[in-house]
CSV table of C-alpha atoms in Angstrom, one decimal:
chain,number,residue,atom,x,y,z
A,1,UNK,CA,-25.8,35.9,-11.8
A,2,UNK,CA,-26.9,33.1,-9.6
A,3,UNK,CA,-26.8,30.2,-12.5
A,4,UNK,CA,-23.0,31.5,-12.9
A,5,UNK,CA,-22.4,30.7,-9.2
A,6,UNK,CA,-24.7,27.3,-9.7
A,7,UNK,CA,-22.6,26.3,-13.1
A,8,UNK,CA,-19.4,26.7,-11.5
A,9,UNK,CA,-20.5,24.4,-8.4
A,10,UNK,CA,-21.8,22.2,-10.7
A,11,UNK,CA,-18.4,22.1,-12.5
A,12,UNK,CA,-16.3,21.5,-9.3
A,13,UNK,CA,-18.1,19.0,-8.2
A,14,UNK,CA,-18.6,17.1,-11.3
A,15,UNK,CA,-14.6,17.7,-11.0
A,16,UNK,CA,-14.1,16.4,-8.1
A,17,UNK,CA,-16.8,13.4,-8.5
A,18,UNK,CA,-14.1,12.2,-11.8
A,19,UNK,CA,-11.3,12.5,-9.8
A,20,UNK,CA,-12.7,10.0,-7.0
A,21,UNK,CA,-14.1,7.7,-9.8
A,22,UNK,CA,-11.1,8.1,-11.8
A,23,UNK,CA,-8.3,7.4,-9.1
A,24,UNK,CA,-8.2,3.9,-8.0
A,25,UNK,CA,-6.3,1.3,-6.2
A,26,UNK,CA,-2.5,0.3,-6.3
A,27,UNK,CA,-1.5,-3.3,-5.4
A,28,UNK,CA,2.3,-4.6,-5.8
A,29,UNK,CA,3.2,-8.2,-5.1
A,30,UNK,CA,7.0,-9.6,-4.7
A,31,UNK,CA,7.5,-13.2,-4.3
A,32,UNK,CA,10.2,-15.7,-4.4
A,33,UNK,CA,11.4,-17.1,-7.6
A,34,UNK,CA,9.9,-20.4,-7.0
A,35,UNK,CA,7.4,-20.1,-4.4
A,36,UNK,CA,6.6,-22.0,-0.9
A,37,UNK,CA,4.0,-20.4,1.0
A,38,UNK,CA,3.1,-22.2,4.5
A,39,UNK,CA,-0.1,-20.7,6.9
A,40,UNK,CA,-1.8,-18.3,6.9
A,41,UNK,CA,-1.6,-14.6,5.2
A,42,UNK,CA,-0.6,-11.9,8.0
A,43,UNK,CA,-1.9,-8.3,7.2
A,44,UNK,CA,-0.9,-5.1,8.8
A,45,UNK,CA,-1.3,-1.3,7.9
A,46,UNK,CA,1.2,0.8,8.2
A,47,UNK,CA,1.1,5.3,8.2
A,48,UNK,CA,3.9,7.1,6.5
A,49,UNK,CA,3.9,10.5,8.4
A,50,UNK,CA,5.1,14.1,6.9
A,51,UNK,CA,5.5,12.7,3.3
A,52,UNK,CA,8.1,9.9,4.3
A,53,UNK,CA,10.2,12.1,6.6
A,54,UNK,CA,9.5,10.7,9.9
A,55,UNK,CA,10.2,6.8,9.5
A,56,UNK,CA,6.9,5.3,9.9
A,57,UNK,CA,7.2,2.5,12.5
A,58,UNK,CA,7.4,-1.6,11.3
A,59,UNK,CA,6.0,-4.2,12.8
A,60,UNK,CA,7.6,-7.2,13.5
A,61,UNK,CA,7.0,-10.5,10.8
A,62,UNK,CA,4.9,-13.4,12.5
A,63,UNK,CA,7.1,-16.2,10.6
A,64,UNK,CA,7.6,-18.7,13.4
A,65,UNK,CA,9.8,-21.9,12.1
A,66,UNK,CA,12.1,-19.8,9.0
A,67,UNK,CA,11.4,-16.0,9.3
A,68,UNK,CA,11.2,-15.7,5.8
A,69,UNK,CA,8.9,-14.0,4.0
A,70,UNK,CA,7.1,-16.1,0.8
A,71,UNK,CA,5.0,-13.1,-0.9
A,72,UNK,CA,4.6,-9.7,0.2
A,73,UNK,CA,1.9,-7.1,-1.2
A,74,UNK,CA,1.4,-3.6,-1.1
A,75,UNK,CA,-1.9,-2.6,-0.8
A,76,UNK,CA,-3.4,1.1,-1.7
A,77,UNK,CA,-7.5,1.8,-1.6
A,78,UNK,CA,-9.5,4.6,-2.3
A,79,UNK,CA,-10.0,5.3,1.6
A,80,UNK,CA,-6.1,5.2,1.9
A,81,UNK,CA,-5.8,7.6,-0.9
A,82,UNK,CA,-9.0,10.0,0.8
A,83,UNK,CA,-6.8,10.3,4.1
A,84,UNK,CA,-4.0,11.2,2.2
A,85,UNK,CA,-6.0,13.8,0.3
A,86,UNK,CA,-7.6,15.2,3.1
A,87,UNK,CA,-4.3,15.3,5.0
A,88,UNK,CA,-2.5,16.6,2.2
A,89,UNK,CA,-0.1,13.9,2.4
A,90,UNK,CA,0.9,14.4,5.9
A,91,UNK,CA,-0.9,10.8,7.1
A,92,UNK,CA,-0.4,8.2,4.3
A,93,UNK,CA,-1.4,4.6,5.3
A,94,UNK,CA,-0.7,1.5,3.1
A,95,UNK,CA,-2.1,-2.4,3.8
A,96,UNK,CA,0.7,-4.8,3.7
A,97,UNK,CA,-0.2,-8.3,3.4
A,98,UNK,CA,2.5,-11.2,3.8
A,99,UNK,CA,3.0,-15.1,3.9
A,100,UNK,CA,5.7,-16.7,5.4
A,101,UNK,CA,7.9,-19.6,3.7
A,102,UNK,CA,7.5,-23.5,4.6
A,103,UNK,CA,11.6,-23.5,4.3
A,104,UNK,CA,14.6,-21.8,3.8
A,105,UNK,CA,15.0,-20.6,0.2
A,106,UNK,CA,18.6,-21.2,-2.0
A,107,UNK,CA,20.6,-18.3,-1.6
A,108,UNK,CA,20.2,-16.4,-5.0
A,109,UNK,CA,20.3,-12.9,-6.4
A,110,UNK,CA,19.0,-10.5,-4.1
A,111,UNK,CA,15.9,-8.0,-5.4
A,112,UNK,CA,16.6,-5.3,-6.9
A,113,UNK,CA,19.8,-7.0,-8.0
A,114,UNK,CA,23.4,-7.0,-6.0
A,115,UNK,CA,24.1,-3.7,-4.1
């Protein structure tokens, strides 16, 4: 009886050790068609709260001379993803990382196309 109890421990936690290994990191990156990054990259983290219901506050961009934004990514880690586990999804933090523009850019298509 007691190796039955033992084997099934063994097998959740070799479970759950797969699962941790197995999930990883997600990073997404949009830029401008033809780039023109000036300074430095600014980085903030930001919590979605209640699975996206409550709006999750935004800070403010740091572009001094254009406001416009160069490259923006989306960053996701394994310790993101733990609190999100652990929380069940109710706290869900995400890295944003983004560089401002040296100048205006031509006024193109917009992303994710006209809408």
């Amino acid at each position: 009886m007691p190796w039955n109890i033992y084997k099934n421990l063994y097998q959740i936690a070799s479970l759950l050790l797969f699962v941790f290994l197995v999930e990883g990191c997600a990073h997404y990156t949009i830029q401008a068609p033809e780039p023109n990054p000036a300074g430095q990259t600014h980085t903030v983290t930001l919590y979605s709260y209640f699975w996206g219901a409550i709006e999750p506050t935004h800070s403010a961009i740091e572009c001094d001379i254009t406001d416009a934004l160069d490259v923006v990514r989306a960053r996701d880690n394994l310790a993101y993803d733990f609190i999100s586990i652990i929380t069940l999804g109710v706290i869900k933090p995400m890295e944003m990382e983004y560089k401002c523009s040296a100048g205006k850019s031509p006024v193109g298509q917009r992303i994710g196309g006209d809408k």
